[in-house]
Short mmCIF file of C-alpha atoms in Angstrom, two decimals:
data_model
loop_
_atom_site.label_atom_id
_atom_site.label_comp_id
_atom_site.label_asym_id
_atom_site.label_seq_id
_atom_site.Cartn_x
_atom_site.Cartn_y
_atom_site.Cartn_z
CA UNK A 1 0.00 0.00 0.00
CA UNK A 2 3.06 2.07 0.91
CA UNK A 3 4.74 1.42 -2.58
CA UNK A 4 1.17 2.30 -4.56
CA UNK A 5 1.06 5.67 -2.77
CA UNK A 6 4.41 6.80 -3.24
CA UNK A 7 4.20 5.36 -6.93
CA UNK A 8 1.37 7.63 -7.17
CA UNK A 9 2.69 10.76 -5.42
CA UNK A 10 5.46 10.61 -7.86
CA UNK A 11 2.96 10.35 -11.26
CA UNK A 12 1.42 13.29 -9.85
CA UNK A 13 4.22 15.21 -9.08
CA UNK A 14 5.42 14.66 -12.91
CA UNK A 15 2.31 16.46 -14.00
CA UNK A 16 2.64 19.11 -12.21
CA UNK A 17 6.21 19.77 -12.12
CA UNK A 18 8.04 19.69 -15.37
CA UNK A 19 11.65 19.10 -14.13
CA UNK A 20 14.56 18.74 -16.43
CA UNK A 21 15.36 14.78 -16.49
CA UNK A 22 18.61 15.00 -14.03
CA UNK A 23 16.06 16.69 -11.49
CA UNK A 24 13.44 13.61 -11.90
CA UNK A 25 16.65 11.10 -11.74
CA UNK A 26 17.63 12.47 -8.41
CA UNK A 27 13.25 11.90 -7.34
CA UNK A 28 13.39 8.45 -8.73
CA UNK A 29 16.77 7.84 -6.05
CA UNK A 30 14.70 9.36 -3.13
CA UNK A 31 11.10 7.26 -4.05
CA UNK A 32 13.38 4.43 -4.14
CA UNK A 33 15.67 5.30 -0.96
CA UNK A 34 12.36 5.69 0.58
CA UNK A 35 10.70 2.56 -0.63
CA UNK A 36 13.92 0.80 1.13
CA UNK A 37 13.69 2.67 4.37
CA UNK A 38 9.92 1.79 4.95
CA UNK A 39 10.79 -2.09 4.02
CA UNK A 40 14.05 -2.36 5.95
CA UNK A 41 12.27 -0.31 9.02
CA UNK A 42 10.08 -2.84 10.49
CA UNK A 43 11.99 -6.35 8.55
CA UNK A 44 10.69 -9.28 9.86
CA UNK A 45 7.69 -8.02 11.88
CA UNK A 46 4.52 -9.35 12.15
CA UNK A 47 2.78 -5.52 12.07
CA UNK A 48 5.19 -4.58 9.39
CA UNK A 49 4.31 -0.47 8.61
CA UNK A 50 1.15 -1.20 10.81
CA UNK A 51 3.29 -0.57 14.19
CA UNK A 52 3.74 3.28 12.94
CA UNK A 53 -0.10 2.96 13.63
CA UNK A 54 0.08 1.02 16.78
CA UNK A 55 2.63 3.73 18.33
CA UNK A 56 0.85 6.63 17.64
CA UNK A 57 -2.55 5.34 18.84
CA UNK A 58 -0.57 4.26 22.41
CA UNK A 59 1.04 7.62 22.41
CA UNK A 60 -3.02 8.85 22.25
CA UNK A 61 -4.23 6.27 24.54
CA UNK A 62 -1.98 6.92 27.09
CA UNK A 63 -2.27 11.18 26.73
CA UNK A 64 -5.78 10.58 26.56
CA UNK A 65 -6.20 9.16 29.95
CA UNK A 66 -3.91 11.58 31.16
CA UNK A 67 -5.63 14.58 30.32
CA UNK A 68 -8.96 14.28 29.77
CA UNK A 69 -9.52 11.18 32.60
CA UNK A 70 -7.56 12.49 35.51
CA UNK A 71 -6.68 16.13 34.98
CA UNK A 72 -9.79 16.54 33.09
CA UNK A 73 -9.17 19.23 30.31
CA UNK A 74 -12.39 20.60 29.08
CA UNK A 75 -12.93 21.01 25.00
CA UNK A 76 -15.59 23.90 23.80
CA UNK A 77 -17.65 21.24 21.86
CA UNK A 78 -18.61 24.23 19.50
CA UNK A 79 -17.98 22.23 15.75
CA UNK A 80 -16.14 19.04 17.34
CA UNK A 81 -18.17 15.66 16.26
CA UNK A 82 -20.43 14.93 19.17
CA UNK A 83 -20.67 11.96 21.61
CA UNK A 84 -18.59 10.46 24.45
CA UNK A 85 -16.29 13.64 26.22
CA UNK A 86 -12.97 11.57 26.63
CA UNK A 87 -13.61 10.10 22.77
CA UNK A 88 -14.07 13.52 21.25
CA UNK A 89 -11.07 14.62 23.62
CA UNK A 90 -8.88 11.97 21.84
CA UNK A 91 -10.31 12.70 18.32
CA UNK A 92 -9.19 16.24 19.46
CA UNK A 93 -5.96 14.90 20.86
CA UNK A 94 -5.02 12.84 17.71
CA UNK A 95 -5.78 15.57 15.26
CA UNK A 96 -2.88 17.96 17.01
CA UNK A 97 -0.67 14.64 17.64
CA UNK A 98 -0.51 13.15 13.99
CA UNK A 99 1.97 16.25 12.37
CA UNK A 100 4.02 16.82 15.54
CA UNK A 101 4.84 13.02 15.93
CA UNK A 102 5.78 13.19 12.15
CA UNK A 103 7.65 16.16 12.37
CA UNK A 104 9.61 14.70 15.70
CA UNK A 105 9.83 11.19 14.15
CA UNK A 106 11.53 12.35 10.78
CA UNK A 107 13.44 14.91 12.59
CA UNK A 108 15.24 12.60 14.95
CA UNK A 109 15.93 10.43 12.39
CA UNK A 110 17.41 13.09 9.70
CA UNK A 111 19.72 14.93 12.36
CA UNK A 112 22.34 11.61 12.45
CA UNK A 113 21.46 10.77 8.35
CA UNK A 114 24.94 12.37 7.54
CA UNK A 115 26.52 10.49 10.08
CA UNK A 116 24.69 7.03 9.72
CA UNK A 117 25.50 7.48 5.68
CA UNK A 118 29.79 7.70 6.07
CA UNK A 119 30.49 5.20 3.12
CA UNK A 120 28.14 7.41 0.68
CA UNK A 121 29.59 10.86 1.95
CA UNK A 122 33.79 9.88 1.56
CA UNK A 123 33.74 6.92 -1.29
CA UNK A 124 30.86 7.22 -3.33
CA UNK A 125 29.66 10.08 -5.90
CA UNK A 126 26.58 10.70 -4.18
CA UNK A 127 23.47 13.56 -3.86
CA UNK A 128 24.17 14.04 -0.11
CA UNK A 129 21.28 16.64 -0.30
CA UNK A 130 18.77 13.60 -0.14
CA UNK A 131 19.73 11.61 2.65
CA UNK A 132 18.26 14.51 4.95
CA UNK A 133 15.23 14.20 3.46
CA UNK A 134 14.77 10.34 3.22
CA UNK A 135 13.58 10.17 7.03
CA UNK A 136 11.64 13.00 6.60
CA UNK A 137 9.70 11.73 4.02
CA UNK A 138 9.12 8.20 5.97
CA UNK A 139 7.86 9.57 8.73
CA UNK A 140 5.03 11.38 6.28
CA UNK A 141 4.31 8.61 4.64
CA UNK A 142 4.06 6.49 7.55
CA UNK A 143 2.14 8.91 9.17
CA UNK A 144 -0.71 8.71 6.75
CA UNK A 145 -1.76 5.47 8.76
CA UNK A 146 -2.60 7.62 11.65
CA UNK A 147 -4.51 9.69 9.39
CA UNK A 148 -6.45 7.66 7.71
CA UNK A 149 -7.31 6.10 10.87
CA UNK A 150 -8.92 9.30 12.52
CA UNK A 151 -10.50 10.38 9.54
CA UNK A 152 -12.33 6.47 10.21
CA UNK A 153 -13.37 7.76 13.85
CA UNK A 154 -14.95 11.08 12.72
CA UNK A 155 -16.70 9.27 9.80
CA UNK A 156 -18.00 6.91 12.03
CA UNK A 157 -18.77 9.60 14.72
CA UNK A 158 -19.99 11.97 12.70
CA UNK A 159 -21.99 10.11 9.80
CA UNK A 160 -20.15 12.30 7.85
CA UNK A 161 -16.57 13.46 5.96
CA UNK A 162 -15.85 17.17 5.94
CA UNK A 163 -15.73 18.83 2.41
CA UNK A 164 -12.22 20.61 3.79
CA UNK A 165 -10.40 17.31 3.60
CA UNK A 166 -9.61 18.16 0.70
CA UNK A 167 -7.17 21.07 1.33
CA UNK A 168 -5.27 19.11 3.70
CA UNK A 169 -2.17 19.51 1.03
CA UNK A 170 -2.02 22.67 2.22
CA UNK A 171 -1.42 21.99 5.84
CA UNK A 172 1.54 19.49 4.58
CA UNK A 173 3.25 22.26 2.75
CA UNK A 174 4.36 23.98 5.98
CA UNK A 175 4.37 20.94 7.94
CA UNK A 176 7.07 19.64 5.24
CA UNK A 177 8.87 22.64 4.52
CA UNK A 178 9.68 23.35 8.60
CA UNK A 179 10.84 19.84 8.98
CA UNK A 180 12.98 19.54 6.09
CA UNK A 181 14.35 22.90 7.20
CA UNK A 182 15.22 21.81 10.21
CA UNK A 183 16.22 17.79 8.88
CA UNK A 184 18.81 20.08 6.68
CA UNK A 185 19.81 22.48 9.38
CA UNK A 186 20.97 19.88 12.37
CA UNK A 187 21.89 17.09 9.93
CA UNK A 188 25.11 19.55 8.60
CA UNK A 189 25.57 21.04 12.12
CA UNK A 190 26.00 17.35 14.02
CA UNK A 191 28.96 16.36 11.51
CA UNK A 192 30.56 18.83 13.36
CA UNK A 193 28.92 19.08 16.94
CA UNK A 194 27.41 16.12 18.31
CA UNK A 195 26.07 17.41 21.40
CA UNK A 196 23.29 18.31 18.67
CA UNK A 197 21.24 15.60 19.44
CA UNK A 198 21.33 15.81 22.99
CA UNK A 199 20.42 19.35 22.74
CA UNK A 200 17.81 18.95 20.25
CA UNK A 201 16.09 15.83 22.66
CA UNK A 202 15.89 19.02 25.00
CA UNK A 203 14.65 21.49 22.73
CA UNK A 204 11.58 19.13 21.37
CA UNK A 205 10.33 18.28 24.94
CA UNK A 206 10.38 21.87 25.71
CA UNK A 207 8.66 22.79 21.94
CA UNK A 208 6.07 19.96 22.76
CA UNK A 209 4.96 21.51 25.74
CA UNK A 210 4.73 25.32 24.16
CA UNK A 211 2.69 23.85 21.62
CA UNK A 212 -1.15 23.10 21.75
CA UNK A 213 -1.13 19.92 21.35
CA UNK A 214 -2.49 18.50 24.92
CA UNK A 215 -4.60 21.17 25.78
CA UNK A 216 -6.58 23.86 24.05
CA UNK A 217 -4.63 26.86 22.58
CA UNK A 218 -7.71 29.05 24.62
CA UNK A 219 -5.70 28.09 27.64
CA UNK A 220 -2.94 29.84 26.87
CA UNK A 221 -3.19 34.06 27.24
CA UNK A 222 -4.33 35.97 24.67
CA UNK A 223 -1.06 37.98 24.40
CA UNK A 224 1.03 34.80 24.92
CA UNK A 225 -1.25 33.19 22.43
CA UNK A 226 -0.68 35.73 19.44
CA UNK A 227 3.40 34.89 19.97
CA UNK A 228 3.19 31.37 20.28
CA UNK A 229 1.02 31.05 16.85
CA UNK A 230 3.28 33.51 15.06
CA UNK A 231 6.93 32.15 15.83
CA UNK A 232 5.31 28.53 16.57
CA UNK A 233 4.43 26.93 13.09
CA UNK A 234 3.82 23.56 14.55
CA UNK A 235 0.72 25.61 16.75
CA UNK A 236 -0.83 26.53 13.57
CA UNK A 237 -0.45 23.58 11.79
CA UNK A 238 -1.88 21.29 14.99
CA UNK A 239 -4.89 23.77 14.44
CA UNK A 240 -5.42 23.62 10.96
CA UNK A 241 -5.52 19.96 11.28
CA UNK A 242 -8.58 19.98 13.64
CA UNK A 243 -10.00 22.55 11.68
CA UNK A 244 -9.87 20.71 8.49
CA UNK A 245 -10.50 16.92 9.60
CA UNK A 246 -12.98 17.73 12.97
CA UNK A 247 -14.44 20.91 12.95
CA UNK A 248 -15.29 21.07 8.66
CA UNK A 249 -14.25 25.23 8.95
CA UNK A 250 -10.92 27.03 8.54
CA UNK A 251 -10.41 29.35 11.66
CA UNK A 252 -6.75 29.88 11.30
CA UNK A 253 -5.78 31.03 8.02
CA UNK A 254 -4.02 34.25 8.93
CA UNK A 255 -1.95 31.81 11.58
CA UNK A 256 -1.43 29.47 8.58
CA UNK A 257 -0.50 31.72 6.10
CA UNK A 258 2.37 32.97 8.99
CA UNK A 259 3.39 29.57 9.74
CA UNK A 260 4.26 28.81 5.88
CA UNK A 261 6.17 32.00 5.59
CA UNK A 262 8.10 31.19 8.49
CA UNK A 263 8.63 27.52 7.80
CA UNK A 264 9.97 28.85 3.89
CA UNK A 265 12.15 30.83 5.62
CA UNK A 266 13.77 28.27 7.57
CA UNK A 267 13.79 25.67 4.92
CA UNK A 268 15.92 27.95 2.87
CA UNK A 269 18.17 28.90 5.88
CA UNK A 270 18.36 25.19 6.42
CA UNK A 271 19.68 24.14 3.05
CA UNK A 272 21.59 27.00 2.44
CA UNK A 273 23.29 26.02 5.58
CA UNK A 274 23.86 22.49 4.53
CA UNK A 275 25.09 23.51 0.86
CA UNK A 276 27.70 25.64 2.91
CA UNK A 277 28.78 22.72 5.20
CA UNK A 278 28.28 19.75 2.50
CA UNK A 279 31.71 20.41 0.98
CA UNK A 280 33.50 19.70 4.22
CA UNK A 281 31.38 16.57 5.14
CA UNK A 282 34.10 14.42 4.05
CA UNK A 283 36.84 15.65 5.77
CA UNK A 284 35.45 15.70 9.32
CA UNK A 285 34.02 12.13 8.97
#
């Protein structure tokens, strides 16, 4: 199912883009680099791609409980599919969780790429630029389990599908360009530090907290709110999400149009960055 959707992605993409044949070359090396990370990933398991699922739905399980059973966070259930509190609190829950465990999952995973990759960085005549982006893009596609599992639960809830699926390409444009930003960004900078790591484990459990993902961004001050949606593009895209899948109306385009200037941004900072460093790759490892 894996290999079907990327095959597809890519016919698509061909379309839409029309890229000089080198450019589509270098694609064809990432589907496929891809294709062999989501195979090799789970080898041998039962679950196979299916315990991407089964990690994200514990991860919701266990938040769930957590905050909605004992410290009981209440949700305004203005536009939110109706029934049981603490189910419509994890609908709620898994809507803001899907794009920051992708976004942490890919960018763990892209920060050591460089490293992990010495034989293709000093022997072999190689595109570094995509081994960055090779974790970045498995953790998307795996993370389209998750989705289509929640979009299940609010069909089922709800009796019904919200027309505004249908724009969630736009959410994954900032969601995508921040985290391959970011993938490009630490990935150069741990060749030559590696206390990055450590320091970016510290960073996302401080970012997960600042962001709106557990508990409703009403909760946080209106002043305090304003800065954490502008400078926080993972707030606005946790939001867009719910607004899209749950609520069926977009109430954050201003903080979404913000978000995918600022995301840009850093994506070009972050490769231009790792174009800077990529020359002297070799010589440190």
């Amino acid at each position: 199912m894996l290999k079907r959707l990327l095959w597809r992605l890519t016919v698509s993409l061909k379309r839409l883009f029309p890229l000089t044949q080198a450019q589509w070359t270098k694609l064809g090396l990432l589907k496929t680099l891809v294709q062999r990370d989501l195979d090799t990933r789970y080898k041998g398991s039962v679950l196979g791609n299916l315990w991407a699922l089964v990690r994200q739905i514990s991860q919701l399980l266990i938040y769930t409980y957590v905050f909605s059973v004992v410290l009981n966070v209440k949700l305004s259930a203005q536009g939110l599919p109706g029934g049981n509190a603490n189910f419509t609190f994890g609908l709620w829950l898994f809507a803001g969780l899907i794009p920051w465990i992708t976004f942490t999952n890919g960018l763990t995973q892209a920060m050591t790429s460089v490293l992990r990759q010495k034989n293709l960085v000093t022997k072999v005549v190689f595109p570094l630029e995509l081994l960055p982006l090779v974790p970045v893009l498995t953790a998307f596609v795996e993370s389209m389990f998750g989705l289509m599992a929640l979009i299940t639960f609010v069909s089922i809830t709800s009796q019904t599908l919200h027309a505004t699926m249908l724009l969630l390409p736009i959410i994954w444009l900032p969601q995508l360009l921040l985290t391959v930003g970011l993938a490009y960004l630490t990935s150069a900078l741990t060749v030559f530090l590696r206390d990055i790591p450590q320091l970016l484990s510290i960073v996302l459990n401080l970012w997960f907290y600042a962001t709106p993902v557990l508990y409703p961004a009403d909760l946080i001050p209106n002043p305090i709110r304003t800065l954490v949606f502008w400078f926080n593009p993972l707030a606005a895209i946790a939001e867009m999400y719910r607004d899209i899948v749950l609520v069926g109306e977009i109430r954050h385009w201003q903080v979404w149009s913000v978000a995918t200037v600022v995301s840009g941004c850093l994506c070009l900072l972050g490769y231009l960055t790792y174009q800077k460093l990529r020359p002297s790759f070799a010589d440190v490892l």
